[in-house]
Amino acid sequence: MKRLLVLSAAAGLFLITACTAGTETSAPKIDASATSHEPVTIEFWHGFSADNELKAFQDTLEGFNKQYPWITVKATKAVQDDQIIQSVRGGNPPDVALSFTTDSVAQFCKANIFQDLNPYLTASKIDASTLFPKVIDQYTQYAGKRCVMPMLADTYGLYYNKKLMKGNEPPKTLSELADLAKKLTVKDSKGDIKVAGFVPTSQMYENAPIHTGVMVGAKWTNPDGTSAVGGDPAWKTLLTWQKDLTDWYGYDKIEKFRKSFGDEWSADNPFNKGQVAMAVDGEWRNAMIAADAPDLDYGTAPMPVADDQAQRYGAGFIAGTVIGIPRGAKNPEAAWDLVKYLTTDTSALVTLSNAIRNVPSTLPALQSPDLKKDPNFQTFLDIFANPNSTTLPAHINSAFNQQTLQEAQIKWESGRAPDLNAVLAEVDKKINDKLKLTAGD
């Protein structure tokens, strides 16, 4: 769900930086052993909306209520980052807010949208560095401030329809993926696509460069925070491969086909309906297939890698859901009880993982015997554990950087910008110009 939120949150994040300087609110120095048990109602905003997700969340909140009967949680679904940001700016935030956008953690922390949770962790005697896997520990903090906690993780792999694959094994390299995509594509008498082996364009659901860049080991930034996009040949490899396959389909043909798809998060997802043979997607798709297309015979595998990087096969992109206490929350102590429960309680994390098929975000939950590990989900646990799997380094302009590259990629793959070197150089310029404007904020 990350890509859907990045662009909507970006504008709001850039506006808030200048509006919040000098307004940091430190978390109260609570005594975790002496929390008040007076009845309190807290507001919790989250982005989940699918029926199976909402039921899983309700079941988990019931577990919280048993441990904290004096706290009533009023949950609001389908909330996006820009709504959270505006509530903080307007002085009327919820007590707890959940975001699918790890891309914005640096801005959340720098602009004080969420409170620093280090004092809460200290009071609760929680060592985040030993509780969370390293990559998760890293993407939930920025410049020494942990303003959010991880609540489940996402990894990305390749889903394939076994019937449409016609006995072919899932591809391991980009050339194998292209060859198989062509082989499995079905067109009608007019040349229109009926079934696509694979839709290569960056506008296809989870094909955003943040997810596909790992297939070629591409870098986003240099150590000084400037853009590495134009100088890293891996991006040229990826974008050339995508355009070559797009050109084979015909850009207009593949776009016509893509625009005929149903909503990504509904039963009309084209993978559910057998319209595409292979698709990049996150681990949560397992639960959605079980709910919306239970008879679908499918498999999962790591994403293919560049032909000269065969040793990296098995890696994927890692991100996750994050949760915290917004600045100005009315009931921060009760809010911390909920945040702590949802992010550190093994039973809660395993319950959610089993229901919505996200990867557990703590080491104890990953090792729990109660965690369901069917073959299609095990793929994502293996990707999560792969040392070559990566996340996006925290950056104050993370959302902007992604948006800039994706907009350029759309121009390139559509044929509106024929010089790839010039396209990538322009991406570098825009990212670096933006960095100069925001570095001192």
Short mmCIF file of C-alpha atoms in Angstrom, two decimals:
data_model
loop_
_atom_site.label_atom_id
_atom_site.label_comp_id
_atom_site.label_asym_id
_atom_site.label_seq_id
_atom_site.Cartn_x
_atom_site.Cartn_y
_atom_site.Cartn_z
CA MET A 1 0.00 0.00 0.00
CA LYS A 2 3.03 2.22 0.24
CA ARG A 3 3.04 3.60 -3.27
CA LEU A 4 -0.54 4.83 -3.04
CA LEU A 5 0.33 6.98 -0.06
CA VAL A 6 3.68 8.42 -1.06
CA LEU A 7 2.40 10.97 -3.55
CA SER A 8 -0.60 12.05 -1.51
CA ALA A 9 1.54 12.66 1.56
CA ALA A 10 4.37 14.43 -0.23
CA ALA A 11 2.80 17.86 -0.65
CA GLY A 12 1.72 18.05 2.96
CA LEU A 13 5.13 17.02 4.25
CA PHE A 14 6.88 19.75 2.31
CA LEU A 15 4.50 22.35 3.68
CA ILE A 16 4.86 21.40 7.32
CA THR A 17 8.63 21.65 7.58
CA ALA A 18 8.69 25.43 7.70
CA CYS A 19 5.63 25.60 9.94
CA THR A 20 6.97 23.50 12.79
CA ALA A 21 10.44 24.81 13.47
CA GLY A 22 11.02 25.23 17.18
CA THR A 23 7.79 23.47 18.14
CA GLU A 24 9.14 20.11 19.26
CA THR A 25 7.15 18.44 22.01
CA SER A 26 9.09 15.99 24.19
CA ALA A 27 7.34 12.86 25.35
CA PRO A 28 6.41 12.93 29.04
CA LYS A 29 8.79 11.11 31.36
CA ILE A 30 6.28 8.51 32.41
CA ASP A 31 6.69 5.87 35.07
CA ALA A 32 5.51 2.74 33.27
CA SER A 33 4.78 0.99 36.59
CA ALA A 34 2.43 3.67 37.83
CA THR A 35 0.19 4.38 34.85
CA SER A 36 -3.25 5.67 35.86
CA HIS A 37 -6.16 3.23 35.51
CA GLU A 38 -8.81 5.91 35.29
CA PRO A 39 -11.19 5.31 32.35
CA VAL A 40 -10.06 7.06 29.19
CA THR A 41 -11.02 7.01 25.51
CA ILE A 42 -8.31 7.42 22.92
CA GLU A 43 -8.60 8.10 19.21
CA PHE A 44 -6.70 5.78 16.87
CA TRP A 45 -6.40 6.54 13.16
CA HIS A 46 -5.17 3.89 10.73
CA GLY A 47 -5.14 3.24 7.00
CA PHE A 48 -6.56 -0.28 6.84
CA SER A 49 -9.76 -0.66 4.86
CA ALA A 50 -10.12 -4.20 3.47
CA ASP A 51 -12.67 -6.35 5.30
CA ASN A 52 -10.16 -9.00 6.37
CA GLU A 53 -7.80 -6.32 7.67
CA LEU A 54 -10.51 -4.56 9.67
CA LYS A 55 -11.64 -7.83 11.27
CA ALA A 56 -8.05 -8.70 12.20
CA PHE A 57 -7.57 -5.28 13.70
CA GLN A 58 -10.76 -5.55 15.71
CA ASP A 59 -9.69 -8.94 17.05
CA THR A 60 -6.35 -7.49 18.07
CA LEU A 61 -7.94 -4.50 19.78
CA GLU A 62 -10.11 -6.88 21.76
CA GLY A 63 -6.91 -8.45 23.05
CA PHE A 64 -5.70 -4.99 24.05
CA ASN A 65 -8.97 -4.27 25.88
CA LYS A 66 -8.52 -7.42 27.98
CA GLN A 67 -5.13 -6.17 29.16
CA TYR A 68 -6.17 -2.53 29.46
CA PRO A 69 -9.91 -2.57 30.29
CA TRP A 70 -9.86 1.08 31.41
CA ILE A 71 -8.80 2.25 27.90
CA THR A 72 -11.46 2.51 25.18
CA VAL A 73 -10.10 2.72 21.65
CA LYS A 74 -12.11 4.68 19.10
CA ALA A 75 -10.69 3.55 15.74
CA THR A 76 -11.05 5.40 12.43
CA LYS A 77 -10.21 3.46 9.25
CA ALA A 78 -8.79 4.40 5.85
CA VAL A 79 -6.86 7.45 7.08
CA GLN A 80 -3.95 8.65 4.96
CA ASP A 81 -0.84 10.59 5.90
CA ASP A 82 -2.07 13.97 4.71
CA GLN A 83 -5.03 13.74 7.11
CA ILE A 84 -2.69 13.00 10.01
CA ILE A 85 -0.43 15.89 9.04
CA GLN A 86 -3.32 18.33 8.77
CA SER A 87 -4.71 17.25 12.14
CA VAL A 88 -1.37 17.99 13.80
CA ARG A 89 -1.07 21.35 12.07
CA GLY A 90 -4.64 22.16 13.09
CA GLY A 91 -4.03 21.25 16.72
CA ASN A 92 -6.56 18.41 16.80
CA PRO A 93 -4.61 15.18 16.25
CA PRO A 94 -5.63 11.66 17.26
CA ASP A 95 -3.88 10.04 20.21
CA VAL A 96 -2.37 7.32 18.04
CA ALA A 97 -1.81 7.31 14.28
CA LEU A 98 -0.64 4.57 11.93
CA SER A 99 1.03 5.18 8.59
CA PHE A 100 1.86 2.88 5.69
CA THR A 101 4.50 5.40 4.60
CA THR A 102 7.92 4.55 6.00
CA ASP A 103 9.21 6.84 3.24
CA SER A 104 8.14 9.82 5.36
CA VAL A 105 9.73 8.83 8.69
CA ALA A 106 12.58 11.32 8.30
CA GLN A 107 10.12 14.17 7.76
CA PHE A 108 7.80 12.92 10.51
CA CYS A 109 10.71 13.06 12.96
CA LYS A 110 12.36 16.24 11.69
CA ALA A 111 9.11 18.22 11.57
CA ASN A 112 7.90 16.80 14.91
CA ILE A 113 4.69 15.39 13.48
CA PHE A 114 5.14 12.45 15.85
CA GLN A 115 6.65 12.63 19.31
CA ASP A 116 10.03 11.14 20.15
CA LEU A 117 9.35 7.73 21.67
CA ASN A 118 12.78 7.17 23.20
CA PRO A 119 11.64 8.39 26.65
CA TYR A 120 8.71 5.95 26.53
CA LEU A 121 10.99 3.07 25.54
CA THR A 122 13.38 3.91 28.37
CA ALA A 123 10.54 4.08 30.91
CA SER A 124 9.18 0.76 29.68
CA LYS A 125 12.64 -0.84 29.70
CA ILE A 126 12.44 -1.79 26.00
CA ASP A 127 15.66 -2.12 23.99
CA ALA A 128 14.57 -1.53 20.40
CA SER A 129 17.97 -2.54 18.99
CA THR A 130 17.53 -6.10 20.29
CA LEU A 131 13.77 -6.37 19.82
CA PHE A 132 13.60 -5.45 16.11
CA PRO A 133 15.58 -6.77 13.13
CA LYS A 134 18.28 -4.30 12.08
CA VAL A 135 16.60 -2.99 8.92
CA ILE A 136 13.37 -2.27 10.83
CA ASP A 137 15.25 -0.64 13.68
CA GLN A 138 16.86 1.67 11.13
CA TYR A 139 13.78 2.81 9.20
CA THR A 140 11.82 3.83 12.32
CA GLN A 141 14.25 6.53 13.43
CA TYR A 142 16.03 9.54 12.01
CA ALA A 143 18.94 11.58 13.35
CA GLY A 144 18.77 9.84 16.72
CA LYS A 145 15.03 10.34 17.15
CA ARG A 146 12.63 7.39 17.10
CA CYS A 147 9.32 9.06 16.42
CA VAL A 148 7.52 5.91 15.28
CA MET A 149 7.51 2.21 16.09
CA PRO A 150 7.23 -0.62 13.53
CA MET A 151 3.96 -2.54 13.43
CA LEU A 152 4.44 -5.42 10.98
CA ALA A 153 6.67 -5.33 7.93
CA ASP A 154 6.22 -5.62 4.17
CA THR A 155 8.39 -7.46 1.69
CA TYR A 156 7.93 -7.66 -2.07
CA GLY A 157 8.17 -10.66 -4.35
CA LEU A 158 6.76 -12.20 -7.53
CA TYR A 159 3.31 -13.79 -7.65
CA TYR A 160 2.58 -16.22 -10.48
CA ASN A 161 -0.57 -17.95 -11.69
CA LYS A 162 0.26 -21.66 -11.98
CA LYS A 163 -2.36 -22.34 -14.64
CA LEU A 164 -1.19 -19.47 -16.84
CA MET A 165 2.46 -20.41 -16.31
CA LYS A 166 1.83 -23.68 -18.21
CA GLY A 167 4.48 -25.58 -16.29
CA ASN A 168 7.18 -22.90 -16.54
CA GLU A 169 9.22 -22.17 -13.43
CA PRO A 170 9.22 -18.60 -12.06
CA PRO A 171 11.99 -16.53 -13.66
CA LYS A 172 15.14 -15.67 -11.72
CA THR A 173 16.64 -13.03 -14.03
CA LEU A 174 15.25 -10.05 -15.90
CA SER A 175 15.91 -11.64 -19.27
CA GLU A 176 14.04 -14.77 -18.17
CA LEU A 177 11.16 -12.59 -16.97
CA ALA A 178 10.97 -10.75 -20.30
CA ASP A 179 11.12 -13.97 -22.34
CA LEU A 180 8.45 -15.64 -20.23
CA ALA A 181 6.23 -12.54 -20.23
CA LYS A 182 6.20 -12.58 -24.03
CA LYS A 183 5.62 -16.32 -24.16
CA LEU A 184 2.61 -16.18 -21.82
CA THR A 185 0.95 -13.09 -23.29
CA VAL A 186 -2.31 -13.67 -25.17
CA LYS A 187 -3.68 -11.17 -27.69
CA ASP A 188 -6.95 -11.05 -29.60
CA SER A 189 -7.37 -10.75 -33.38
CA LYS A 190 -7.00 -6.96 -33.16
CA GLY A 191 -3.73 -7.21 -31.29
CA ASP A 192 -5.26 -6.09 -27.99
CA ILE A 193 -3.96 -7.80 -24.87
CA LYS A 194 -6.24 -10.37 -23.26
CA VAL A 195 -3.68 -11.80 -20.83
CA ALA A 196 -0.30 -10.23 -20.09
CA GLY A 197 2.61 -12.36 -19.00
CA PHE A 198 3.83 -9.38 -16.98
CA VAL A 199 2.98 -5.67 -17.03
CA PRO A 200 6.36 -3.86 -16.97
CA THR A 201 5.39 -0.20 -16.66
CA SER A 202 6.09 1.77 -13.48
CA GLN A 203 2.41 2.73 -13.22
CA MET A 204 1.36 -0.89 -12.66
CA TYR A 205 0.32 -1.07 -8.99
CA GLU A 206 3.47 -2.08 -7.07
CA ASN A 207 5.96 -1.51 -9.92
CA ALA A 208 7.10 1.84 -8.55
CA PRO A 209 10.90 2.25 -8.63
CA ILE A 210 11.10 2.04 -4.84
CA HIS A 211 10.08 -1.63 -5.15
CA THR A 212 11.69 -2.62 -8.46
CA GLY A 213 15.04 -0.90 -7.86
CA VAL A 214 16.14 -3.79 -5.67
CA MET A 215 16.02 -6.11 -8.70
CA VAL A 216 19.15 -4.40 -9.99
CA GLY A 217 20.62 -3.30 -6.66
CA ALA A 218 20.06 0.38 -7.49
CA LYS A 219 21.11 3.16 -5.12
CA TRP A 220 19.01 6.22 -4.33
CA THR A 221 21.46 8.52 -2.57
CA ASN A 222 25.15 9.15 -2.06
CA PRO A 223 26.59 9.30 1.47
CA ASP A 224 26.11 13.09 1.50
CA GLY A 225 22.39 12.76 0.71
CA THR A 226 22.66 13.87 -2.92
CA SER A 227 21.05 11.84 -5.69
CA ALA A 228 22.81 8.70 -6.93
CA VAL A 229 20.16 7.98 -9.57
CA GLY A 230 22.00 9.44 -12.56
CA GLY A 231 25.39 8.08 -11.57
CA ASP A 232 24.34 4.52 -10.77
CA PRO A 233 24.25 2.40 -13.95
CA ALA A 234 21.81 0.02 -12.25
CA TRP A 235 18.94 2.48 -12.80
CA LYS A 236 19.76 2.64 -16.50
CA THR A 237 19.73 -1.17 -16.63
CA LEU A 238 16.30 -1.34 -14.99
CA LEU A 239 14.65 1.43 -17.00
CA THR A 240 16.06 0.11 -20.27
CA TRP A 241 14.74 -3.38 -19.50
CA GLN A 242 11.29 -2.04 -18.61
CA LYS A 243 11.05 0.08 -21.73
CA ASP A 244 12.20 -2.72 -24.02
CA LEU A 245 9.40 -4.96 -22.75
CA THR A 246 6.94 -2.06 -22.84
CA ASP A 247 7.89 -1.40 -26.48
CA TRP A 248 7.34 -5.07 -27.29
CA TYR A 249 3.76 -4.77 -26.06
CA GLY A 250 3.33 -1.28 -27.46
CA TYR A 251 2.93 1.50 -24.90
CA ASP A 252 -0.60 2.39 -25.98
CA LYS A 253 -1.64 -1.29 -25.92
CA ILE A 254 -0.24 -2.01 -22.48
CA GLU A 255 -1.69 1.21 -21.08
CA LYS A 256 -5.13 0.41 -22.51
CA PHE A 257 -4.89 -2.99 -20.88
CA ARG A 258 -3.67 -1.60 -17.54
CA LYS A 259 -6.43 0.98 -17.39
CA SER A 260 -9.03 -1.77 -17.75
CA PHE A 261 -8.03 -3.28 -14.41
CA GLY A 262 -10.17 -3.17 -11.30
CA ASP A 263 -9.13 -1.68 -7.98
CA GLU A 264 -5.85 -3.08 -6.64
CA TRP A 265 -7.30 -3.72 -3.19
CA SER A 266 -10.51 -5.40 -4.33
CA ALA A 267 -11.56 -8.78 -5.66
CA ASP A 268 -11.19 -7.23 -9.14
CA ASN A 269 -7.41 -7.17 -8.89
CA PRO A 270 -6.25 -8.52 -12.29
CA PHE A 271 -4.05 -11.20 -10.75
CA ASN A 272 -7.10 -12.60 -8.96
CA LYS A 273 -8.97 -12.71 -12.27
CA GLY A 274 -6.24 -14.34 -14.36
CA GLN A 275 -5.53 -11.24 -16.46
CA VAL A 276 -1.81 -11.27 -15.66
CA ALA A 277 0.39 -14.32 -15.24
CA MET A 278 3.05 -12.70 -13.05
CA ALA A 279 3.00 -9.61 -10.85
CA VAL A 280 5.17 -7.83 -8.30
CA ASP A 281 3.30 -7.53 -5.02
CA GLY A 282 3.64 -7.55 -1.27
CA GLU A 283 3.14 -10.41 1.15
CA TRP A 284 -0.32 -9.14 2.10
CA ARG A 285 -1.66 -10.33 -1.27
CA ASN A 286 -1.71 -13.86 0.18
CA ALA A 287 -4.49 -12.92 2.60
CA MET A 288 -6.38 -10.99 -0.06
CA ILE A 289 -6.27 -13.93 -2.46
CA ALA A 290 -7.54 -16.21 0.30
CA ALA A 291 -10.44 -13.82 0.89
CA ASP A 292 -11.25 -12.79 -2.69
CA ALA A 293 -10.07 -15.66 -4.94
CA PRO A 294 -9.76 -18.77 -2.74
CA ASP A 295 -9.71 -21.14 -5.73
CA LEU A 296 -6.79 -19.41 -7.44
CA ASP A 297 -3.83 -21.77 -7.90
CA TYR A 298 -0.77 -19.56 -7.50
CA GLY A 299 2.77 -19.50 -6.22
CA THR A 300 5.24 -16.94 -4.91
CA ALA A 301 8.94 -16.39 -5.55
CA PRO A 302 11.56 -13.69 -5.08
CA MET A 303 11.69 -10.97 -7.71
CA PRO A 304 14.05 -11.63 -10.63
CA VAL A 305 17.40 -9.85 -10.59
CA ALA A 306 19.71 -8.37 -13.21
CA ASP A 307 21.38 -11.04 -15.31
CA ASP A 308 24.84 -10.15 -13.98
CA GLN A 309 23.66 -10.23 -10.34
CA ALA A 310 22.49 -13.83 -10.02
CA GLN A 311 24.02 -14.05 -6.54
CA ARG A 312 21.46 -11.49 -5.30
CA TYR A 313 18.47 -13.65 -6.19
CA GLY A 314 16.25 -14.01 -3.13
CA ALA A 315 16.45 -10.37 -2.11
CA GLY A 316 13.56 -7.93 -2.03
CA PHE A 317 12.44 -4.54 -0.82
CA ILE A 318 11.51 -4.20 2.85
CA ALA A 319 9.31 -1.51 4.36
CA GLY A 320 6.48 -1.60 6.82
CA THR A 321 3.67 -0.03 8.76
CA VAL A 322 4.68 2.50 11.41
CA ILE A 323 2.74 3.86 14.35
CA GLY A 324 3.26 6.65 16.84
CA ILE A 325 1.86 9.37 19.05
CA PRO A 326 1.24 12.64 17.16
CA ARG A 327 2.38 15.92 18.62
CA GLY A 328 -0.44 17.37 20.70
CA ALA A 329 -2.10 14.02 21.54
CA LYS A 330 -4.55 14.50 24.41
CA ASN A 331 -3.86 11.19 26.16
CA PRO A 332 -0.21 10.32 25.51
CA GLU A 333 0.22 7.79 28.34
CA ALA A 334 -2.78 5.70 27.28
CA ALA A 335 -1.66 6.17 23.69
CA TRP A 336 1.72 4.66 24.55
CA ASP A 337 0.00 1.63 26.09
CA LEU A 338 -1.67 0.98 22.72
CA VAL A 339 1.46 1.67 20.69
CA LYS A 340 3.51 -0.60 22.95
CA TYR A 341 0.93 -3.40 22.72
CA LEU A 342 0.62 -3.27 18.93
CA THR A 343 4.38 -3.14 18.35
CA THR A 344 5.92 -5.33 21.06
CA ASP A 345 3.30 -7.89 22.15
CA THR A 346 4.16 -11.16 20.44
CA SER A 347 0.63 -12.52 20.55
CA ALA A 348 -0.81 -9.34 19.01
CA LEU A 349 1.75 -9.30 16.20
CA VAL A 350 1.31 -12.98 15.40
CA THR A 351 -2.48 -12.63 15.41
CA LEU A 352 -2.28 -9.76 12.92
CA SER A 353 0.34 -11.49 10.80
CA ASN A 354 -1.70 -14.68 10.54
CA ALA A 355 -4.81 -12.72 9.57
CA ILE A 356 -3.49 -10.16 7.09
CA ARG A 357 -0.24 -11.93 6.18
CA ASN A 358 2.17 -9.09 6.93
CA VAL A 359 5.59 -10.08 8.21
CA PRO A 360 5.99 -9.81 12.01
CA SER A 361 8.29 -6.95 12.98
CA THR A 362 9.90 -8.28 16.18
CA LEU A 363 12.36 -11.13 16.54
CA PRO A 364 10.21 -13.01 19.11
CA ALA A 365 7.16 -12.85 16.82
CA LEU A 366 9.20 -14.09 13.85
CA GLN A 367 10.27 -17.08 15.95
CA SER A 368 6.84 -17.79 17.44
CA PRO A 369 5.56 -21.34 16.92
CA ASP A 370 2.09 -19.84 16.46
CA LEU A 371 3.12 -18.01 13.28
CA LYS A 372 1.58 -19.70 10.23
CA LYS A 373 4.24 -20.45 7.64
CA ASP A 374 2.58 -21.90 4.53
CA PRO A 375 4.84 -22.07 1.43
CA ASN A 376 3.50 -18.93 -0.25
CA PHE A 377 4.05 -16.86 2.90
CA GLN A 378 7.39 -18.51 3.70
CA THR A 379 8.74 -16.95 0.50
CA PHE A 380 8.37 -13.53 2.06
CA LEU A 381 9.88 -14.58 5.39
CA ASP A 382 12.89 -15.81 3.41
CA ILE A 383 13.09 -12.53 1.47
CA PHE A 384 12.86 -10.64 4.75
CA ALA A 385 15.80 -12.63 6.13
CA ASN A 386 17.92 -12.32 2.97
CA PRO A 387 21.04 -10.18 3.64
CA ASN A 388 20.72 -8.55 0.21
CA SER A 389 17.20 -7.27 0.91
CA THR A 390 17.11 -3.52 1.34
CA THR A 391 14.96 -0.64 2.47
CA LEU A 392 14.97 3.00 1.44
CA PRO A 393 17.43 4.98 3.61
CA ALA A 394 15.78 7.68 5.70
CA HIS A 395 15.92 10.98 3.84
CA ILE A 396 14.17 14.27 4.49
CA ASN A 397 12.96 14.34 0.88
CA SER A 398 12.22 10.66 0.45
CA ALA A 399 8.70 11.10 -0.93
CA PHE A 400 9.81 13.87 -3.28
CA ASN A 401 12.76 11.82 -4.56
CA GLN A 402 10.52 8.86 -5.38
CA GLN A 403 7.92 11.04 -7.04
CA THR A 404 10.57 12.76 -9.15
CA LEU A 405 12.04 9.48 -10.40
CA GLN A 406 8.66 7.92 -11.12
CA GLU A 407 7.45 10.96 -13.07
CA ALA A 408 10.64 10.81 -15.14
CA GLN A 409 10.23 7.08 -15.67
CA ILE A 410 6.70 7.56 -16.99
CA LYS A 411 8.02 10.05 -19.55
CA TRP A 412 10.77 7.63 -20.55
CA GLU A 413 8.66 4.49 -20.89
CA SER A 414 5.96 6.36 -22.82
CA GLY A 415 8.52 7.60 -25.34
CA ARG A 416 8.02 11.26 -24.47
CA ALA A 417 11.64 11.59 -23.29
CA PRO A 418 13.91 9.61 -25.66
CA ASP A 419 17.31 10.32 -24.02
CA LEU A 420 17.61 8.20 -20.87
CA ASN A 421 20.89 9.79 -19.76
CA ALA A 422 19.28 13.22 -19.94
CA VAL A 423 16.21 11.95 -18.10
CA LEU A 424 18.28 10.61 -15.20
CA ALA A 425 20.49 13.70 -15.11
CA GLU A 426 17.37 15.84 -14.75
CA VAL A 427 16.22 13.61 -11.87
CA ASP A 428 19.54 14.25 -10.11
CA LYS A 429 19.20 18.00 -10.63
CA LYS A 430 15.67 18.18 -9.23
CA ILE A 431 16.52 16.02 -6.21
CA ASN A 432 19.70 17.96 -5.44
CA ASP A 433 18.00 21.35 -5.88
CA LYS A 434 15.29 20.24 -3.45
CA LEU A 435 17.93 19.06 -0.98
CA LYS A 436 19.55 22.49 -1.00
CA LEU A 437 16.20 24.08 -0.13
CA THR A 438 15.34 21.71 2.71
CA ALA A 439 18.73 20.79 4.24
CA GLY A 440 18.74 23.78 6.55
CA ASP A 441 15.07 23.61 7.63
#
